[in-house]
Coordinates of C-alpha atoms in Angstrom, one line a residue:
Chain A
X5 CA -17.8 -26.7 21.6
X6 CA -18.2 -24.0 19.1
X7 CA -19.4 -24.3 15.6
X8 CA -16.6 -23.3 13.4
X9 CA -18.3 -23.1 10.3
X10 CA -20.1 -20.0 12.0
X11 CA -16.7 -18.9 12.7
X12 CA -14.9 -19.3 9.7
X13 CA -17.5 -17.3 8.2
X14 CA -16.9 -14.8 10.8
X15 CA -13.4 -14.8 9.9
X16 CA -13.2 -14.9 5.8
X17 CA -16.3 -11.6 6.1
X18 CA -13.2 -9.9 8.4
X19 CA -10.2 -11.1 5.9
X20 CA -11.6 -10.3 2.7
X21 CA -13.5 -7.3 3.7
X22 CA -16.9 -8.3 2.8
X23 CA -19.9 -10.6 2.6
X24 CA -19.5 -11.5 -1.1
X25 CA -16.0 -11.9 -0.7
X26 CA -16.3 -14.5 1.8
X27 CA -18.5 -16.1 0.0
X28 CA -16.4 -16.8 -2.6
X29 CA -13.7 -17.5 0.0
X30 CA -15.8 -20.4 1.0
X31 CA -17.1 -21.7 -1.9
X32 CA -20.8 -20.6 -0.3
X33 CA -23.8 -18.7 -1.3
X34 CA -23.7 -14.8 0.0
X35 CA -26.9 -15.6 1.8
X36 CA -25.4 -18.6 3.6
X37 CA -22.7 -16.7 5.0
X38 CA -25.5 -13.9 6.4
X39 CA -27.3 -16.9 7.9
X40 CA -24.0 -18.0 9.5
X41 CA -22.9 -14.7 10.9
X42 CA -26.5 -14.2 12.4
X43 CA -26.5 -17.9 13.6
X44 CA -23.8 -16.7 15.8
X45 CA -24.9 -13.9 16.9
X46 CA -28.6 -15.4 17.9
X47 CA -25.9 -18.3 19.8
X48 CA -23.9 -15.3 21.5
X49 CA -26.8 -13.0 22.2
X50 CA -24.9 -10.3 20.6
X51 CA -23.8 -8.7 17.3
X52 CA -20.0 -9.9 16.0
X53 CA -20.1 -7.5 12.5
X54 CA -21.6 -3.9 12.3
X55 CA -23.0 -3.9 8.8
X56 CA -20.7 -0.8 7.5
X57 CA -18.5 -1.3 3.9
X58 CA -16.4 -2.6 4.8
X59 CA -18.3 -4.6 7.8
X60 CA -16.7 -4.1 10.9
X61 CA -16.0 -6.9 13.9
X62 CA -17.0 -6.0 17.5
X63 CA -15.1 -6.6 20.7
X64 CA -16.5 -9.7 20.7
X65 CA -16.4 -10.7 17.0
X66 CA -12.4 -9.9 16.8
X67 CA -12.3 -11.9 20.5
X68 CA -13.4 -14.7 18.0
X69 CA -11.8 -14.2 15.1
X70 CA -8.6 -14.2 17.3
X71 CA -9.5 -17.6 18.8
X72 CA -10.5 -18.8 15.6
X73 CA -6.9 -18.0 14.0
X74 CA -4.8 -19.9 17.2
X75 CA -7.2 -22.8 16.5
X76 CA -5.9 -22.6 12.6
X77 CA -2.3 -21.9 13.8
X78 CA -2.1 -25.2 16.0
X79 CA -4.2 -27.4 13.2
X80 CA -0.8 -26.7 11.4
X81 CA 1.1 -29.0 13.9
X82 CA -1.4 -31.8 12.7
X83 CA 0.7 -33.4 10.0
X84 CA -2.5 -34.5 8.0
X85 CA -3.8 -31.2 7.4
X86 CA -0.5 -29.8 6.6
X87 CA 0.7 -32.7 4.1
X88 CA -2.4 -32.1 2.3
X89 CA -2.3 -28.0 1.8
X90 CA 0.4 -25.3 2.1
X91 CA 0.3 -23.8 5.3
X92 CA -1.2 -20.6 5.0
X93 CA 0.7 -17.5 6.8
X94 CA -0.3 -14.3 7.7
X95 CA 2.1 -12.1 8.7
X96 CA 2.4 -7.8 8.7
X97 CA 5.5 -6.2 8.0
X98 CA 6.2 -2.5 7.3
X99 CA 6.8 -1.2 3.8
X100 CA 10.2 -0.8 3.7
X101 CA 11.2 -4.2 5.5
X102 CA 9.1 -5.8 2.7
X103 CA 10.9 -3.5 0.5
X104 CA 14.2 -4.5 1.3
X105 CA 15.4 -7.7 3.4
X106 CA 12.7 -9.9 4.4
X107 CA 11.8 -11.5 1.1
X108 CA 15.4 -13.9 1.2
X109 CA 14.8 -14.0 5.1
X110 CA 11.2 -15.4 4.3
X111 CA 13.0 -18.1 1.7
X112 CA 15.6 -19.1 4.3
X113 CA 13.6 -21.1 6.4
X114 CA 13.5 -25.0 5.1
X115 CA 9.9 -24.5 5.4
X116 CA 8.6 -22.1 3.3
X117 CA 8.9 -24.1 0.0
X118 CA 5.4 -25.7 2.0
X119 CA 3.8 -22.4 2.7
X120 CA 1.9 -20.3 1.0
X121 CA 2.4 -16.7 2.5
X122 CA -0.3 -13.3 3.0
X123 CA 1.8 -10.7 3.1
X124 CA 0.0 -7.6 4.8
X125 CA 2.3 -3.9 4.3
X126 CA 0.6 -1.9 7.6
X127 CA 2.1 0.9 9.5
X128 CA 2.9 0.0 12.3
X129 CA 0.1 1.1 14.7
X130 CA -2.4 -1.5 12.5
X131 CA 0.0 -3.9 12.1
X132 CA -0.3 -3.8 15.7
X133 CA -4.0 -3.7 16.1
X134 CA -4.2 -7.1 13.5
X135 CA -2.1 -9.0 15.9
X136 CA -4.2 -7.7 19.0
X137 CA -7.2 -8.9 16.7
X138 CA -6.0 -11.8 16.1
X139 CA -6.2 -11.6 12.0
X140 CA -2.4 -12.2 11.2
X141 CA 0.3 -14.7 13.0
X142 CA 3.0 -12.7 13.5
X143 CA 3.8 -8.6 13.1
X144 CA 7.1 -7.1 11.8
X145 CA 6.8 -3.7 13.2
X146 CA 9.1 -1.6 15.6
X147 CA 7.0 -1.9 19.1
X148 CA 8.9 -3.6 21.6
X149 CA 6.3 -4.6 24.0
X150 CA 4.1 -8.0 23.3
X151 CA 0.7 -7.5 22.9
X152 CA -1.4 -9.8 25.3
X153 CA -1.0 -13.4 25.1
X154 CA 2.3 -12.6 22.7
X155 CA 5.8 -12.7 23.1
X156 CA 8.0 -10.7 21.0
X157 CA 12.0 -10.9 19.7
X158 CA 14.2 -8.4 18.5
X159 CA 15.3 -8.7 14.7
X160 CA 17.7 -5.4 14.9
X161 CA 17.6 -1.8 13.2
X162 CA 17.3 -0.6 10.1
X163 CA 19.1 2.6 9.5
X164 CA 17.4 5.7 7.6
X165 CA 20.0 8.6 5.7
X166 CA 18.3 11.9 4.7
X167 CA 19.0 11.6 1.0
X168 CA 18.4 13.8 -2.2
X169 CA 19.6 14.0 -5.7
X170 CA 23.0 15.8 -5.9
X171 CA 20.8 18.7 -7.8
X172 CA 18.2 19.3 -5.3
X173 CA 21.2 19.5 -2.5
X174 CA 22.7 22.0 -4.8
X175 CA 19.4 24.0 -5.4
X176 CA 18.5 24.3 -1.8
X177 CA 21.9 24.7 -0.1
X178 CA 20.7 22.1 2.9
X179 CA 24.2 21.8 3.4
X180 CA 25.2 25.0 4.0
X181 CA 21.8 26.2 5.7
X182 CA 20.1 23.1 7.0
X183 CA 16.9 25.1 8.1
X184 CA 15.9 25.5 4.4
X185 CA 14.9 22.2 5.1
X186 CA 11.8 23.4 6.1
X187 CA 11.3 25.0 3.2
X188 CA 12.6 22.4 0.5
X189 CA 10.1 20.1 -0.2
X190 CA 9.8 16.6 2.0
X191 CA 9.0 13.0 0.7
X192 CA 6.4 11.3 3.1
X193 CA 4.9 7.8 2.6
X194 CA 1.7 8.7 4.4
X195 CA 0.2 10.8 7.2
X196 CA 1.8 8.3 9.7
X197 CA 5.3 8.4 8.5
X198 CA 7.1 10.7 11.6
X199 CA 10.4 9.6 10.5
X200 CA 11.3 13.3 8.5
X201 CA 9.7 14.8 11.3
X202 CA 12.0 13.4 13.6
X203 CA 15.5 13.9 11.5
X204 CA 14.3 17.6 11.3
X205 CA 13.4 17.7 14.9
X206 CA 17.0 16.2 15.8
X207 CA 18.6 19.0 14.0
X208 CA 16.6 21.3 16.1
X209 CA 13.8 22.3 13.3
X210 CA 10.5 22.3 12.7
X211 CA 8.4 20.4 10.8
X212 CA 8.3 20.2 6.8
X213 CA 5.8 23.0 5.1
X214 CA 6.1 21.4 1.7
X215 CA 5.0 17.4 1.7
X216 CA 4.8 15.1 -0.8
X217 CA 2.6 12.3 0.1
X218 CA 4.0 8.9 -1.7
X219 CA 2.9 5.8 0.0
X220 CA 5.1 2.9 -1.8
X221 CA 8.9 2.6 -1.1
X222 CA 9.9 2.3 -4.5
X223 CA 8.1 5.3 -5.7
X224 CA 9.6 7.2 -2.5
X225 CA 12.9 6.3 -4.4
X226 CA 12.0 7.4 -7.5
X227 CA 10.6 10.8 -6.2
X228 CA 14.1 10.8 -4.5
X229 CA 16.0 10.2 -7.9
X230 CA 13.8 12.6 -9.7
X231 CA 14.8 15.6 -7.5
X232 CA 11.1 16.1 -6.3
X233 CA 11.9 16.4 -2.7
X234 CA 14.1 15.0 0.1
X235 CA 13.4 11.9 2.4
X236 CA 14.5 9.0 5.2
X237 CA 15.8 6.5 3.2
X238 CA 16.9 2.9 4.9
X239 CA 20.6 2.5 4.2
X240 CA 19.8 -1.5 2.7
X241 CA 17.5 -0.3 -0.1
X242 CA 19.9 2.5 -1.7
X243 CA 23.0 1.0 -1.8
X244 CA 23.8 1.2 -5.7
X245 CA 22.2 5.1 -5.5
X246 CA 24.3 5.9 -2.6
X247 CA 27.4 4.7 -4.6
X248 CA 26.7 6.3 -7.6
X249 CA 26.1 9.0 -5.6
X250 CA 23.0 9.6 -7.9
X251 CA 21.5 9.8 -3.8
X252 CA 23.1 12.4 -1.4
X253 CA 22.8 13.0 1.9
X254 CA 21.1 16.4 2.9
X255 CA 23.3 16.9 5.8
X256 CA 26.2 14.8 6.4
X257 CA 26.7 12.0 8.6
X258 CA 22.9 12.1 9.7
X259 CA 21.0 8.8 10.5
X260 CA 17.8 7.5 12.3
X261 CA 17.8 4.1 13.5
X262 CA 13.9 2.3 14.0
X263 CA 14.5 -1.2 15.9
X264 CA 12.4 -3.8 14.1
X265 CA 10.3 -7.0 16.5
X266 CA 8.5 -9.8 15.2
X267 CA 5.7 -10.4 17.3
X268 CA 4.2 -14.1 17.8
X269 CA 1.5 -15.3 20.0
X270 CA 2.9 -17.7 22.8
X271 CA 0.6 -21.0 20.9
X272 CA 3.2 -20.9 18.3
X273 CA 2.8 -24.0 15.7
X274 CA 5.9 -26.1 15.4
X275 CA 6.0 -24.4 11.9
X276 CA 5.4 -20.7 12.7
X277 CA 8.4 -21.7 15.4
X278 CA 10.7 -22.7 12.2
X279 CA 9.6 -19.5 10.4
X280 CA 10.9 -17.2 13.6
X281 CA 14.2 -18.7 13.9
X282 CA 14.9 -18.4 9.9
X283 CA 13.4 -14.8 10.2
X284 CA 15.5 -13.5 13.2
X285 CA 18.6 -15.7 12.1
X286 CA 19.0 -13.8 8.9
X287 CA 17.9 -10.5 10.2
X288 CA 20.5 -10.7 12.8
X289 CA 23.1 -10.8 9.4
X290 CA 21.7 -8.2 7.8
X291 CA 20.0 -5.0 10.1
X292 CA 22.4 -3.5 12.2
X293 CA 22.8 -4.9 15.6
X294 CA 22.8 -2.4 18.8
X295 CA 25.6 -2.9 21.1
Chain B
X9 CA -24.2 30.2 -2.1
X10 CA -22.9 27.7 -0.4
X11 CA -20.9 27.7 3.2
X12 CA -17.5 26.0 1.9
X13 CA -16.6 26.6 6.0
X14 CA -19.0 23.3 6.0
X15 CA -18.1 21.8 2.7
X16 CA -14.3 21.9 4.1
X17 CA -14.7 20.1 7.3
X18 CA -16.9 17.7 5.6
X19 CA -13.9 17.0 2.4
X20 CA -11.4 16.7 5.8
X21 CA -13.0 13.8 7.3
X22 CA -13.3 12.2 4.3
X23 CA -10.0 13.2 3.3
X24 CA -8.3 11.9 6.3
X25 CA -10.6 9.6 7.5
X26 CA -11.8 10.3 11.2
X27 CA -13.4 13.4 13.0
X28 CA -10.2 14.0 15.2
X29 CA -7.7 13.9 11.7
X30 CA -9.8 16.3 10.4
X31 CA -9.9 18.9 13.5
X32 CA -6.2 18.2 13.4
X33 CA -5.9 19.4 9.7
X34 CA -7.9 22.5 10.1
X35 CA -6.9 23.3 13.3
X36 CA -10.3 23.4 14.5
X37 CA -11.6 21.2 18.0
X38 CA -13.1 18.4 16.8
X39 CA -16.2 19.1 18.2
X40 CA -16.4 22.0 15.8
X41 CA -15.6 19.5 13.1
X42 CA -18.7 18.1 14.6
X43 CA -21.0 20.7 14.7
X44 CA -20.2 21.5 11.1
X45 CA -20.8 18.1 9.6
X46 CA -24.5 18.8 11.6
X47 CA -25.0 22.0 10.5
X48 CA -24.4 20.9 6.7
X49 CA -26.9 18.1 7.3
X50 CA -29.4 19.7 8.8
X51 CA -29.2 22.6 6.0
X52 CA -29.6 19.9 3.6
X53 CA -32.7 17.7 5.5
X54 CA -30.0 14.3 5.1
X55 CA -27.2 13.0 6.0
X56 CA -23.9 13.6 4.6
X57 CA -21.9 11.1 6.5
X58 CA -22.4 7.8 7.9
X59 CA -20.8 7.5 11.8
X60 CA -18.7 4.3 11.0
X61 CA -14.9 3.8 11.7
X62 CA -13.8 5.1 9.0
X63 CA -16.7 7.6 8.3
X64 CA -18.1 6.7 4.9
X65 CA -19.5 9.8 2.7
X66 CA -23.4 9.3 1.9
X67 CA -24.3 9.7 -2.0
X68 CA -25.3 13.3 -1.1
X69 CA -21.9 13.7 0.5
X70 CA -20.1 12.4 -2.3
X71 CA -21.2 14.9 -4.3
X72 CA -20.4 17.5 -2.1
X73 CA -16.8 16.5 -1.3
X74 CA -16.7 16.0 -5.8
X75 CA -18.0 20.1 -5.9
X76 CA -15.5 21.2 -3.4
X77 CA -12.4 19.6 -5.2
X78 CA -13.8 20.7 -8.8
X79 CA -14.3 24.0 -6.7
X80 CA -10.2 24.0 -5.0
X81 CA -8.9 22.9 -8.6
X82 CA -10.3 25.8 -10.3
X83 CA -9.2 28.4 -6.9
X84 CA -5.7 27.0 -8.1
X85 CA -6.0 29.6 -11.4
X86 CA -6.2 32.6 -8.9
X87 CA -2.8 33.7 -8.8
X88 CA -3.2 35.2 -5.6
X89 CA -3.9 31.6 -4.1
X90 CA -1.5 29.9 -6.0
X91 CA 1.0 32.3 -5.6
X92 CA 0.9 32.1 -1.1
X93 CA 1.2 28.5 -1.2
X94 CA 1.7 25.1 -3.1
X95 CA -0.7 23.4 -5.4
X96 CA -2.2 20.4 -3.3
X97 CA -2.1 17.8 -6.1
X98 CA -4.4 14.4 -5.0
X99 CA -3.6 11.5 -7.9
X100 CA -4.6 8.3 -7.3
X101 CA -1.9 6.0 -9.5
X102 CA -1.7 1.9 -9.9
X103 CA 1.3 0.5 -7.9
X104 CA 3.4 -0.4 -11.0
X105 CA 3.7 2.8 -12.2
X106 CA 4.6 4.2 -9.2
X107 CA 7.2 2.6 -8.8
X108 CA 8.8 2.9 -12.4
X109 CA 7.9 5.7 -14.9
X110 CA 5.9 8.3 -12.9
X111 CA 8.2 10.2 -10.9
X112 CA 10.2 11.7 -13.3
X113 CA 7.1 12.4 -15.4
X114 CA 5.7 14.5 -12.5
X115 CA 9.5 16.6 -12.5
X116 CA 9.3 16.9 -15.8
X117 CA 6.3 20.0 -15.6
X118 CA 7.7 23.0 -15.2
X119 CA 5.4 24.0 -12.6
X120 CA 5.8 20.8 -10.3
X121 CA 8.4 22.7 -7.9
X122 CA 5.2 24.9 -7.2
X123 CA 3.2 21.5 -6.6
X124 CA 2.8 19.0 -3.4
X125 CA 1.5 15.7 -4.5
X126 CA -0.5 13.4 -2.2
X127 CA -0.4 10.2 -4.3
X128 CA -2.6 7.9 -3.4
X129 CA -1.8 4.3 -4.5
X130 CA -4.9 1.8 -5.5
X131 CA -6.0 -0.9 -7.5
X132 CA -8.0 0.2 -10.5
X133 CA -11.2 -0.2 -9.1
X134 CA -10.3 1.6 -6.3
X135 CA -8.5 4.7 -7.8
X136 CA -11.3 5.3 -10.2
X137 CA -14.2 5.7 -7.4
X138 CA -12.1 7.9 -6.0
X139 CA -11.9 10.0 -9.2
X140 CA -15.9 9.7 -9.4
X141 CA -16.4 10.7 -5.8
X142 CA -14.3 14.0 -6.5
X143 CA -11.5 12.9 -4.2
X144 CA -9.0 13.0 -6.6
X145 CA -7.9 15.6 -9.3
X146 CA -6.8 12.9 -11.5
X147 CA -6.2 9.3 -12.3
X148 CA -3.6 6.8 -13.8
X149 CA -5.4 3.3 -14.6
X150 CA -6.1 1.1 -17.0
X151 CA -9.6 2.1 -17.8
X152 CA -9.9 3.8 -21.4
X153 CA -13.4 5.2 -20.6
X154 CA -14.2 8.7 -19.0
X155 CA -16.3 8.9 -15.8
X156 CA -19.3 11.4 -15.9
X157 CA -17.8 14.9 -16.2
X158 CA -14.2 13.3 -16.8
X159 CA -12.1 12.9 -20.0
X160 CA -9.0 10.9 -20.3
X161 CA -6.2 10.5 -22.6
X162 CA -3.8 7.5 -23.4
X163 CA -0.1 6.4 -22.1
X164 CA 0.9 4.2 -23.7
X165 CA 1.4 0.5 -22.2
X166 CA 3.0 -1.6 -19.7
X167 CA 4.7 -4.3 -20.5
X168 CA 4.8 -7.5 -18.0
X169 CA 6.7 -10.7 -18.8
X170 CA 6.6 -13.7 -16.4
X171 CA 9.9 -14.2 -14.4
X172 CA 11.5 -16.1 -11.5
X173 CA 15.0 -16.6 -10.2
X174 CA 17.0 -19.5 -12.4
X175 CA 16.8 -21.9 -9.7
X176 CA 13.2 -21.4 -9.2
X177 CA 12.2 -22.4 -12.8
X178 CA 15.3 -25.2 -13.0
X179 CA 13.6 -26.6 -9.7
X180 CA 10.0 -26.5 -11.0
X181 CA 11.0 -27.0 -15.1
X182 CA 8.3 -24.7 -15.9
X183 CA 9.9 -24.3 -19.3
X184 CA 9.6 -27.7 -20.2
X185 CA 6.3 -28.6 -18.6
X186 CA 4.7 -25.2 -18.3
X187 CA 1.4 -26.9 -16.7
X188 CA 4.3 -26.8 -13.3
X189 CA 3.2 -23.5 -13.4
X190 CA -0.1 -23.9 -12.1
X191 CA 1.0 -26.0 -8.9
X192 CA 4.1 -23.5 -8.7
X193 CA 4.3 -20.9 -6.1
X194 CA 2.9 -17.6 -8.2
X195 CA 3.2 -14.4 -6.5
X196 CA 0.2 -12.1 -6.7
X197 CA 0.1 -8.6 -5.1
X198 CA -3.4 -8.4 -4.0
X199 CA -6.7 -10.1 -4.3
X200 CA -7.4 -8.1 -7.0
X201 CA -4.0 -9.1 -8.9
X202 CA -5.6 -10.6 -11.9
X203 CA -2.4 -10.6 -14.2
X204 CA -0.9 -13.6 -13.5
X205 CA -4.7 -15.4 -13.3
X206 CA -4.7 -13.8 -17.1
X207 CA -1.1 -14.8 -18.0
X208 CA -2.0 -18.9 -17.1
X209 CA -4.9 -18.4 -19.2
X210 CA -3.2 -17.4 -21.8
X211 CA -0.7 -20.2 -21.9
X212 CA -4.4 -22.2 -21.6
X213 CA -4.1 -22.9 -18.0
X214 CA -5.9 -22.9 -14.7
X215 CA -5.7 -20.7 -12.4
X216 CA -2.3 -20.4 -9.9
X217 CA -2.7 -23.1 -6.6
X218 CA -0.4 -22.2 -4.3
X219 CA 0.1 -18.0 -4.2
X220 CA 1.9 -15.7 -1.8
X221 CA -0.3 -12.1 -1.7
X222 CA 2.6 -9.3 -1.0
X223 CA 1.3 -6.1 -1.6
X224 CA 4.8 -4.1 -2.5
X225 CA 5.8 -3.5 -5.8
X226 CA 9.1 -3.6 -4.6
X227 CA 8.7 -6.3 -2.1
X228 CA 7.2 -8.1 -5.1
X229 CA 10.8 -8.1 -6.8
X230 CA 12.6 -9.3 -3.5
X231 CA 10.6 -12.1 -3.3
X232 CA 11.0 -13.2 -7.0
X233 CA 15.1 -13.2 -6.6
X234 CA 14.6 -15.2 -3.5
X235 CA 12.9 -17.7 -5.2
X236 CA 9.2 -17.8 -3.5
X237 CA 7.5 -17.5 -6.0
X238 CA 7.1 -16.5 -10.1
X239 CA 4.8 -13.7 -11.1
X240 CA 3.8 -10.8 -13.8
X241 CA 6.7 -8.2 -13.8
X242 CA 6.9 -5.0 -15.7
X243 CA 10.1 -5.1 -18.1
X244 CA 10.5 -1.2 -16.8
X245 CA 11.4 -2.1 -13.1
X246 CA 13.5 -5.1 -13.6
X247 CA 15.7 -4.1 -16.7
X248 CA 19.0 -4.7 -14.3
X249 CA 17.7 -8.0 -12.9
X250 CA 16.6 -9.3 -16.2
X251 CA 19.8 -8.5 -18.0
X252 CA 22.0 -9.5 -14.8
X253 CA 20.0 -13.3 -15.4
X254 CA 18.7 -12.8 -11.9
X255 CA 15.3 -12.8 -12.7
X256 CA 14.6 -15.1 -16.1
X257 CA 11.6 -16.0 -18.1
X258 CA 9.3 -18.8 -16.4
X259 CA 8.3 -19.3 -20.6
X260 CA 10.0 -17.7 -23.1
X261 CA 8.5 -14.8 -25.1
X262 CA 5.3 -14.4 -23.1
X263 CA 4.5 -11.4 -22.4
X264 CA 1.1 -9.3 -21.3
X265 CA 0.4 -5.6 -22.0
X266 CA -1.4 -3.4 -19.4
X267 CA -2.6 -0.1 -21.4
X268 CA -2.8 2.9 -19.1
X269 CA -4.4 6.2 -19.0
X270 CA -4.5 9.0 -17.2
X271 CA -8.3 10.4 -15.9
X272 CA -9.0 14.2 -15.5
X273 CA -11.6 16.5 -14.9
X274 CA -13.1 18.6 -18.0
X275 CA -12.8 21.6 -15.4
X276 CA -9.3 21.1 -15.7
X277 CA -7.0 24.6 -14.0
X278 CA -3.8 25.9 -15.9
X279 CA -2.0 23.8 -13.7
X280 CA -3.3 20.6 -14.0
X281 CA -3.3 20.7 -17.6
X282 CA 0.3 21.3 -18.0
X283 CA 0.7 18.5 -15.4
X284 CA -1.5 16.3 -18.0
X285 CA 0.6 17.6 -20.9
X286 CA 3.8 17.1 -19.1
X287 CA 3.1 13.4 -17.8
X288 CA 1.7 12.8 -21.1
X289 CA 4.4 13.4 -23.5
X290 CA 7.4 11.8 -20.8
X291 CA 4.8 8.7 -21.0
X292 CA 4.7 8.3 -24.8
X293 CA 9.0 8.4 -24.8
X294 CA 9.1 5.3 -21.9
X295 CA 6.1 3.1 -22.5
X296 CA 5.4 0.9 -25.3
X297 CA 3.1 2.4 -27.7
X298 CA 0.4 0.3 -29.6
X299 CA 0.9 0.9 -33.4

């Protein structure tokens, strides 16, 4: 059997980030949670953390970690330890799902008035990577293939409009010549964001010259509302501007649709079970379904 | 003299984080990316980058990467650079503000349709080691004090009040027993969220027991209407929620102020000053100002 207090310490230095961190995590002394981490490495004969800031788990010290998190995630089915604490979830979602409909999805499952959530906001590629690591319990994110030991469902798609103000439309005449959208300058939440590289590329053009770099979804809307630049907007989180028409569409009747999947490993706790079916029950209400 | 050819691939990776981003971004192979970051080290007799994933800038390459964007900021007063192509603007800015007041205080200068913005969103902390590695041209936080070679001016103030949905604080009478608050959900958007920690301890309570982490300003709201949870809100981004009754107070009247400023280099260029000046004066009309 393996000594779990090694691992937990494996797991709270990989959650928080750092050795001091964990510490605190645990209620332990720094130096007890170095002991612990090389404890288990003397046990496994190899290193599980590569002293960098932040430290950084090997193959075998995420292989662990995993384990270590589908151990917690069935201890949740043992109705002592979840009378006595909220059950803690982990869970990645991409910005704008956190920014618009899974918050009342989250508060329709009869559970979640006994759980205590850890919301992580990840593209998706991460988002990915924490679930293959084993650091989070389930992934929102738009990959439809399970990662290994996983299974995966589909929630539906959230629709994206090109949308300015009604001025910058006017100023840059995107209507009338859609390729000075290359020119006029483009909202992008962050060096992974391909979504206004892919509404340009649908309309046959090239990629945006002028970028503004604006990693949080309300601020993207702001930027939006200000006139500073044009950008994919999902259809759920602009309603009111879209009807005020204080948003505009750059080029009519354009959309881009990006499926959404919540990923699970197949040990699902009776809770984490619960939690899916409120999720993808109220998902199916509100994203748009594919035929 | 120096060989900025070096100094460029060196700000790159740190910049974007990995050898192969950086190639990408210069449009170089990355094993002249490579062969750069040597050269520069071995010019030097140390290292200028430790090999981790991410790569993390030594102190010597710190200062570096600070020389070359005091050196960019001031190329920004040639005309015939600014004149060929935009003004890369990096800002790091707190969530909160992000996501209310700033983006029509960056429209607001004149110059900003010359300007692309990379805004980088962090905590405090965070956002000012970036300004004291020289990563960023300027900073909005809460800090009032300079950083060596850095001056700052003040905003004005942020004003939080605790709020939840009705049913939320009918179901867990925090207005009649505001000690409910401590065993209440409380929604915090990070580990370094201390606001609502501060907001308990004002009302002479412990710390919050049970907390959801969800790192979206946005997302933060959601969950707040959908009754998970009660937390520190800024009057600006919920001013239709709050006088809808949607979101009410979880105790009347309290209320905690966040000062911010915004960070800049002495060797401030024409452009950023009339950036400063601009964000300055549309911040004193929309925040609270102290007497």
């Amino acid at each position: 059997m393996l000594d779990y207090r090694l691992l937990e310490a494996l797991g709270a230095v990989i959650e928080t980030g750092g050795f001091a961190r964990a510490a605190n995590k645990l209620h332990l002394t720094q130096s007890a949670i170095s002991q612990r981490i090389r404890q288990l490495e003397f046990l496994l004969g190899q290193p599980v953390l590569l002293r960098s800031t932040p430290p950084v788990a090997t193959p075998m010290g995420r292989r662990l970690n995993n384990h270590l998190q589908q151990v917690r995630q069935l201890e949740m089915d043992i109705e002592q330890v979840a009378q006595n604490e909220p059950l803690q979830i982990r869970l990645t979602v991409n910005a704008d799902s956190m920014a618009t409909w899974l918050a009342p999805a989250l508060a329709s499952c009869e559970l979640s008035a006994r759980m205590a959530f850890e919301l992580v906001v990840e593209d998706q590629e991460v988002g990915l990577d924490r679930m293959r690591n084993g650091e989070v319990m389930a992934c929102i994110c738009s990959e439809a293939r399970a990662v290994n030991g996983g299974a995966v469902r589909a929630l539906g798609v959230l629709r994206y409009r090109a949308l300015a103000s009604p001025e910058f439309v006017a100023r840059y005449q995107t209507r009338e010549r859609p390729e000075h959208l290359v020119e006029a300058p483009c909202l992008v939440f962050n060096r992974d964001d391909q979504l206004q590289h892919r509404f340009l590329a649908s309309q046959g053009l090239p990629a945006p010259r002028r970028q503004h770099h604006c990693p949080s979804s309300e601020g993207f809307v702001k930027m939006a509302l200000a006139g500073m630049g044009y950008g994919m907007l999902p259809e759920l989180q602009v309603e009111p501007e879209y009807r005020a028409g204080t948003l505009v569409e750059v080029w009519p009747e354009a959309s881009l649709d990006v499926p959404l999947y919540w990923h699970y490993w197949q040990t699902e706790s009776s809770a984490m079970k619960a939690l899916r079916q409120a999720v993808t029950t109220h998902a199916h209400q509100v994203l748009v379904q594919p035929d």
